[in-house]
Amino acid sequence: MRNCAQPNDISILDRGYNAFWLYALYEVKNQPFCMRAKINRGKQYKAFADSVKKQAIITLTPNKKSIEQCKEKGLPIQPLKLRLIRVELEGDVEVLITNLMDEQAFPAQVFKELYHLRWGVEENYKRLKQWVEIENFSGKSALSVKQDFYAKVLTSNLTAMVANAFLLYFKLAYY
């Protein structure tokens, strides 16, 4: 993981990143994170989601696969304390995992808004994957993949610029 985060940044990740080794990496780097849990990925997550608790501190112990992954990456394998936070959405419950343990500095209710802030980024990823087909490459070499990637990002940005200019023109013309 390239560490682009500044000391006061909080990394916000989607549920596709649930992994003990990643929690351990954030612990080693002393970097705060918040991610959505895959509820079916652990008994503790499921039990918490089924409860009425707003938050809980859990101790996560690595399983055999997690121990192997940590050893491969040179990460510690001791159990980790993590905080689970319940976020109620329209008829649904999401569970967020964080290493921000200070409930005074980081009350549970701020995490819903914090996690919501990443939706703009998620929607852009979806647009790049579905509309721009950023994962569809014309070749197999590293150079070909890079060229396709950069060309698609460039055309996506140019399209956005034209669309914004078009909207601005008609907004000004209308008034």
PDB file of C-alpha atoms in Angstrom:
ATOM      1  CA  MET A   1       0.000   0.000   0.000  1.00  0.00           C
ATOM      2  CA  ARG A   2       1.387   3.357  -0.991  1.00  0.00           C
ATOM      3  CA  ASN A   3       0.995   5.681   1.910  1.00  0.00           C
ATOM      4  CA  CYS A   4      -0.425   8.843   0.405  1.00  0.00           C
ATOM      5  CA  ALA A   5      -2.279   9.649   3.615  1.00  0.00           C
ATOM      6  CA  GLN A   6      -1.185  12.550   5.749  1.00  0.00           C
ATOM      7  CA  PRO A   7      -0.936  12.127   9.560  1.00  0.00           C
ATOM      8  CA  ASN A   8      -4.440  13.512  10.239  1.00  0.00           C
ATOM      9  CA  ASP A   9      -6.162  11.765   7.302  1.00  0.00           C
ATOM     10  CA  ILE A  10      -8.666   8.975   7.806  1.00  0.00           C
ATOM     11  CA  SER A  11      -8.689   6.316   5.081  1.00  0.00           C
ATOM     12  CA  ILE A  12     -12.252   5.393   4.127  1.00  0.00           C
ATOM     13  CA  LEU A  13     -12.640   2.023   2.413  1.00  0.00           C
ATOM     14  CA  ASP A  14     -15.461  -0.090   1.059  1.00  0.00           C
ATOM     15  CA  ARG A  15     -16.303  -3.576   2.259  1.00  0.00           C
ATOM     16  CA  GLY A  16     -14.161  -5.211  -0.418  1.00  0.00           C
ATOM     17  CA  TYR A  17     -11.115  -4.457   1.714  1.00  0.00           C
ATOM     18  CA  ASN A  18     -12.034  -6.389   4.877  1.00  0.00           C
ATOM     19  CA  ALA A  19      -8.882  -8.276   5.765  1.00  0.00           C
ATOM     20  CA  PHE A  20      -6.992  -8.793   9.004  1.00  0.00           C
ATOM     21  CA  TRP A  21      -3.668  -8.043   7.299  1.00  0.00           C
ATOM     22  CA  LEU A  22      -4.986  -4.641   6.205  1.00  0.00           C
ATOM     23  CA  TYR A  23      -6.148  -3.815   9.734  1.00  0.00           C
ATOM     24  CA  ALA A  24      -2.678  -4.843  10.960  1.00  0.00           C
ATOM     25  CA  LEU A  25      -1.015  -2.643   8.338  1.00  0.00           C
ATOM     26  CA  TYR A  26      -3.037   0.377   9.454  1.00  0.00           C
ATOM     27  CA  GLU A  27      -2.121  -0.460  13.050  1.00  0.00           C
ATOM     28  CA  VAL A  28       1.607  -0.621  12.229  1.00  0.00           C
ATOM     29  CA  LYS A  29       1.448   2.657  10.299  1.00  0.00           C
ATOM     30  CA  ASN A  30      -0.627   4.248  13.079  1.00  0.00           C
ATOM     31  CA  GLN A  31      -3.036   5.376  10.361  1.00  0.00           C
ATOM     32  CA  PRO A  32      -6.753   5.773  11.137  1.00  0.00           C
ATOM     33  CA  PHE A  33      -9.281   4.023   8.923  1.00  0.00           C
ATOM     34  CA  CYS A  34     -12.994   3.439   8.580  1.00  0.00           C
ATOM     35  CA  MET A  35     -14.429   0.723   6.357  1.00  0.00           C
ATOM     36  CA  ARG A  36     -17.712  -1.003   5.788  1.00  0.00           C
ATOM     37  CA  ALA A  37     -17.797  -4.555   7.113  1.00  0.00           C
ATOM     38  CA  LYS A  38     -18.871  -7.568   5.138  1.00  0.00           C
ATOM     39  CA  ILE A  39     -21.364  -8.775   7.709  1.00  0.00           C
ATOM     40  CA  ASN A  40     -21.218 -12.360   6.459  1.00  0.00           C
ATOM     41  CA  ARG A  41     -17.429 -12.366   6.770  1.00  0.00           C
ATOM     42  CA  GLY A  42     -17.222 -12.801  10.528  1.00  0.00           C
ATOM     43  CA  LYS A  43     -19.322 -13.980  13.439  1.00  0.00           C
ATOM     44  CA  GLN A  44     -18.560 -10.831  15.425  1.00  0.00           C
ATOM     45  CA  TYR A  45     -19.774  -8.578  12.602  1.00  0.00           C
ATOM     46  CA  LYS A  46     -22.983 -10.591  12.159  1.00  0.00           C
ATOM     47  CA  ALA A  47     -23.697 -10.709  15.909  1.00  0.00           C
ATOM     48  CA  PHE A  48     -23.181  -6.957  16.153  1.00  0.00           C
ATOM     49  CA  ALA A  49     -25.430  -6.274  13.144  1.00  0.00           C
ATOM     50  CA  ASP A  50     -28.160  -8.444  14.693  1.00  0.00           C
ATOM     51  CA  SER A  51     -27.892  -6.624  18.026  1.00  0.00           C
ATOM     52  CA  VAL A  52     -29.287  -3.212  18.932  1.00  0.00           C
ATOM     53  CA  LYS A  53     -25.919  -1.816  20.019  1.00  0.00           C
ATOM     54  CA  LYS A  54     -24.784   1.444  18.437  1.00  0.00           C
ATOM     55  CA  GLN A  55     -21.107   0.566  18.846  1.00  0.00           C
ATOM     56  CA  ALA A  56     -18.847  -2.072  20.343  1.00  0.00           C
ATOM     57  CA  ILE A  57     -15.156  -2.753  20.858  1.00  0.00           C
ATOM     58  CA  ILE A  58     -14.097  -6.175  19.606  1.00  0.00           C
ATOM     59  CA  THR A  59     -10.873  -8.124  19.670  1.00  0.00           C
ATOM     60  CA  LEU A  60     -10.154  -9.678  16.308  1.00  0.00           C
ATOM     61  CA  THR A  61      -7.891 -12.720  16.252  1.00  0.00           C
ATOM     62  CA  PRO A  62      -6.356 -13.757  12.923  1.00  0.00           C
ATOM     63  CA  ASN A  63      -7.352 -17.080  11.404  1.00  0.00           C
ATOM     64  CA  LYS A  64      -4.881 -19.400   9.659  1.00  0.00           C
ATOM     65  CA  LYS A  65      -5.172 -17.637   6.285  1.00  0.00           C
ATOM     66  CA  SER A  66      -4.780 -14.204   7.920  1.00  0.00           C
ATOM     67  CA  ILE A  67      -1.670 -15.361   9.778  1.00  0.00           C
ATOM     68  CA  GLU A  68      -0.122 -16.526   6.480  1.00  0.00           C
ATOM     69  CA  GLN A  69      -0.975 -13.219   4.787  1.00  0.00           C
ATOM     70  CA  CYS A  70       0.487 -11.202   7.664  1.00  0.00           C
ATOM     71  CA  LYS A  71       3.686 -13.257   7.670  1.00  0.00           C
ATOM     72  CA  GLU A  72       4.040 -12.804   3.867  1.00  0.00           C
ATOM     73  CA  LYS A  73       3.743  -9.051   4.318  1.00  0.00           C
ATOM     74  CA  GLY A  74       5.905  -8.846   7.458  1.00  0.00           C
ATOM     75  CA  LEU A  75       3.001  -7.732   9.629  1.00  0.00           C
ATOM     76  CA  PRO A  76       2.296  -8.625  13.262  1.00  0.00           C
ATOM     77  CA  ILE A  77      -0.241 -11.354  14.011  1.00  0.00           C
ATOM     78  CA  GLN A  78      -1.336 -10.395  17.515  1.00  0.00           C
ATOM     79  CA  PRO A  79      -5.078  -9.814  18.047  1.00  0.00           C
ATOM     80  CA  LEU A  80      -6.347  -6.323  17.243  1.00  0.00           C
ATOM     81  CA  LYS A  81      -8.878  -4.175  19.050  1.00  0.00           C
ATOM     82  CA  LEU A  82     -11.325  -2.584  16.637  1.00  0.00           C
ATOM     83  CA  ARG A  83     -14.477  -0.550  17.031  1.00  0.00           C
ATOM     84  CA  LEU A  84     -17.708  -1.516  15.306  1.00  0.00           C
ATOM     85  CA  ILE A  85     -20.269   1.193  14.610  1.00  0.00           C
ATOM     86  CA  ARG A  86     -23.869   0.622  13.571  1.00  0.00           C
ATOM     87  CA  VAL A  87     -25.205   2.847  10.801  1.00  0.00           C
ATOM     88  CA  GLU A  88     -28.936   2.722  10.140  1.00  0.00           C
ATOM     89  CA  LEU A  89     -29.936   3.332   6.548  1.00  0.00           C
ATOM     90  CA  GLU A  90     -33.387   3.169   4.983  1.00  0.00           C
ATOM     91  CA  GLY A  91     -34.457  -0.226   6.300  1.00  0.00           C
ATOM     92  CA  ASP A  92     -30.910  -1.543   6.272  1.00  0.00           C
ATOM     93  CA  VAL A  93     -28.028  -1.785   8.719  1.00  0.00           C
ATOM     94  CA  GLU A  94     -24.403  -1.212   7.807  1.00  0.00           C
ATOM     95  CA  VAL A  95     -21.535  -2.008  10.138  1.00  0.00           C
ATOM     96  CA  LEU A  96     -18.444   0.163  10.010  1.00  0.00           C
ATOM     97  CA  ILE A  97     -15.063  -0.933  11.350  1.00  0.00           C
ATOM     98  CA  THR A  98     -12.545   1.593  12.631  1.00  0.00           C
ATOM     99  CA  ASN A  99      -9.407   1.832  14.701  1.00  0.00           C
ATOM    100  CA  LEU A 100     -10.505   5.228  16.034  1.00  0.00           C
ATOM    101  CA  MET A 101     -11.250   4.161  19.593  1.00  0.00           C
ATOM    102  CA  ASP A 102     -11.761   7.550  21.266  1.00  0.00           C
ATOM    103  CA  GLU A 103     -15.547   7.854  21.544  1.00  0.00           C
ATOM    104  CA  GLN A 104     -15.282  11.449  22.773  1.00  0.00           C
ATOM    105  CA  ALA A 105     -13.194  12.667  19.850  1.00  0.00           C
ATOM    106  CA  PHE A 106     -15.004  10.424  17.344  1.00  0.00           C
ATOM    107  CA  PRO A 107     -18.615   9.852  18.442  1.00  0.00           C
ATOM    108  CA  ALA A 108     -20.509   7.093  16.637  1.00  0.00           C
ATOM    109  CA  GLN A 109     -22.953   9.479  14.953  1.00  0.00           C
ATOM    110  CA  VAL A 110     -20.231  11.233  12.900  1.00  0.00           C
ATOM    111  CA  PHE A 111     -19.316   8.015  11.102  1.00  0.00           C
ATOM    112  CA  LYS A 112     -22.501   7.887   9.023  1.00  0.00           C
ATOM    113  CA  GLU A 113     -21.674  11.254   7.460  1.00  0.00           C
ATOM    114  CA  LEU A 114     -17.975  10.394   7.209  1.00  0.00           C
ATOM    115  CA  TYR A 115     -18.697   7.188   5.341  1.00  0.00           C
ATOM    116  CA  HIS A 116     -21.292   8.919   3.152  1.00  0.00           C
ATOM    117  CA  LEU A 117     -18.594  11.333   1.933  1.00  0.00           C
ATOM    118  CA  ARG A 118     -16.979   8.557  -0.102  1.00  0.00           C
ATOM    119  CA  TRP A 119     -20.065   7.985  -2.290  1.00  0.00           C
ATOM    120  CA  GLY A 120     -18.975  10.605  -4.822  1.00  0.00           C
ATOM    121  CA  VAL A 121     -15.745   8.691  -5.296  1.00  0.00           C
ATOM    122  CA  GLU A 122     -17.640   5.377  -5.533  1.00  0.00           C
ATOM    123  CA  GLU A 123     -19.991   6.780  -8.170  1.00  0.00           C
ATOM    124  CA  ASN A 124     -16.992   7.911 -10.210  1.00  0.00           C
ATOM    125  CA  TYR A 125     -15.467   4.415  -9.979  1.00  0.00           C
ATOM    126  CA  LYS A 126     -18.796   2.974 -11.150  1.00  0.00           C
ATOM    127  CA  ARG A 127     -18.887   5.418 -14.071  1.00  0.00           C
ATOM    128  CA  LEU A 128     -15.326   4.549 -15.044  1.00  0.00           C
ATOM    129  CA  LYS A 129     -16.017   0.814 -14.852  1.00  0.00           C
ATOM    130  CA  GLN A 130     -19.421   0.722 -16.535  1.00  0.00           C
ATOM    131  CA  TRP A 131     -19.508   3.604 -18.994  1.00  0.00           C
ATOM    132  CA  VAL A 132     -15.853   4.134 -19.789  1.00  0.00           C
ATOM    133  CA  GLU A 133     -15.063   0.395 -19.508  1.00  0.00           C
ATOM    134  CA  ILE A 134     -11.774   1.223 -17.839  1.00  0.00           C
ATOM    135  CA  GLU A 135     -11.144  -2.487 -17.179  1.00  0.00           C
ATOM    136  CA  ASN A 136     -11.506  -3.415 -20.868  1.00  0.00           C
ATOM    137  CA  PHE A 137      -8.082  -3.284 -22.506  1.00  0.00           C
ATOM    138  CA  SER A 138      -7.068  -3.646 -26.157  1.00  0.00           C
ATOM    139  CA  GLY A 139      -3.849  -5.492 -25.347  1.00  0.00           C
ATOM    140  CA  LYS A 140      -2.121  -7.560 -22.698  1.00  0.00           C
ATOM    141  CA  SER A 141       1.251  -5.863 -22.314  1.00  0.00           C
ATOM    142  CA  ALA A 142       1.877  -3.431 -19.479  1.00  0.00           C
ATOM    143  CA  LEU A 143       2.386  -0.611 -21.994  1.00  0.00           C
ATOM    144  CA  SER A 144      -0.890  -1.389 -23.768  1.00  0.00           C
ATOM    145  CA  VAL A 145      -2.832  -1.458 -20.501  1.00  0.00           C
ATOM    146  CA  LYS A 146      -1.269   1.851 -19.397  1.00  0.00           C
ATOM    147  CA  GLN A 147      -2.019   3.493 -22.742  1.00  0.00           C
ATOM    148  CA  ASP A 148      -5.639   2.322 -22.665  1.00  0.00           C
ATOM    149  CA  PHE A 149      -6.065   3.421 -19.066  1.00  0.00           C
ATOM    150  CA  TYR A 150      -4.651   6.910 -19.607  1.00  0.00           C
ATOM    151  CA  ALA A 151      -6.545   7.359 -22.892  1.00  0.00           C
ATOM    152  CA  LYS A 152      -9.828   6.457 -21.186  1.00  0.00           C
ATOM    153  CA  VAL A 153      -9.193   8.758 -18.241  1.00  0.00           C
ATOM    154  CA  LEU A 154      -8.280  11.574 -20.657  1.00  0.00           C
ATOM    155  CA  THR A 155     -11.410  11.079 -22.781  1.00  0.00           C
ATOM    156  CA  SER A 156     -13.542  10.878 -19.643  1.00  0.00           C
ATOM    157  CA  ASN A 157     -12.101  14.176 -18.408  1.00  0.00           C
ATOM    158  CA  LEU A 158     -12.545  15.832 -21.816  1.00  0.00           C
ATOM    159  CA  THR A 159     -16.150  14.639 -21.943  1.00  0.00           C
ATOM    160  CA  ALA A 160     -16.780  16.109 -18.492  1.00  0.00           C
ATOM    161  CA  MET A 161     -15.249  19.430 -19.573  1.00  0.00           C
ATOM    162  CA  VAL A 162     -17.443  19.595 -22.695  1.00  0.00           C
ATOM    163  CA  ALA A 163     -20.546  18.657 -20.681  1.00  0.00           C
ATOM    164  CA  ASN A 164     -19.781  21.322 -18.067  1.00  0.00           C
ATOM    165  CA  ALA A 165     -19.197  23.966 -20.760  1.00  0.00           C
ATOM    166  CA  PHE A 166     -22.460  22.947 -22.439  1.00  0.00           C
ATOM    167  CA  LEU A 167     -24.394  23.235 -19.170  1.00  0.00           C
ATOM    168  CA  LEU A 168     -22.807  26.591 -18.371  1.00  0.00           C
ATOM    169  CA  TYR A 169     -23.587  27.918 -21.860  1.00  0.00           C
ATOM    170  CA  PHE A 170     -27.251  26.974 -21.637  1.00  0.00           C
ATOM    171  CA  LYS A 171     -27.524  28.236 -18.075  1.00  0.00           C
ATOM    172  CA  LEU A 172     -26.169  31.635 -19.155  1.00  0.00           C
ATOM    173  CA  ALA A 173     -28.230  31.647 -22.374  1.00  0.00           C
ATOM    174  CA  TYR A 174     -31.402  30.848 -20.445  1.00  0.00           C
ATOM    175  CA  TYR A 175     -31.024  33.856 -18.162  1.00  0.00           C
TER     176      TYR A 175
END
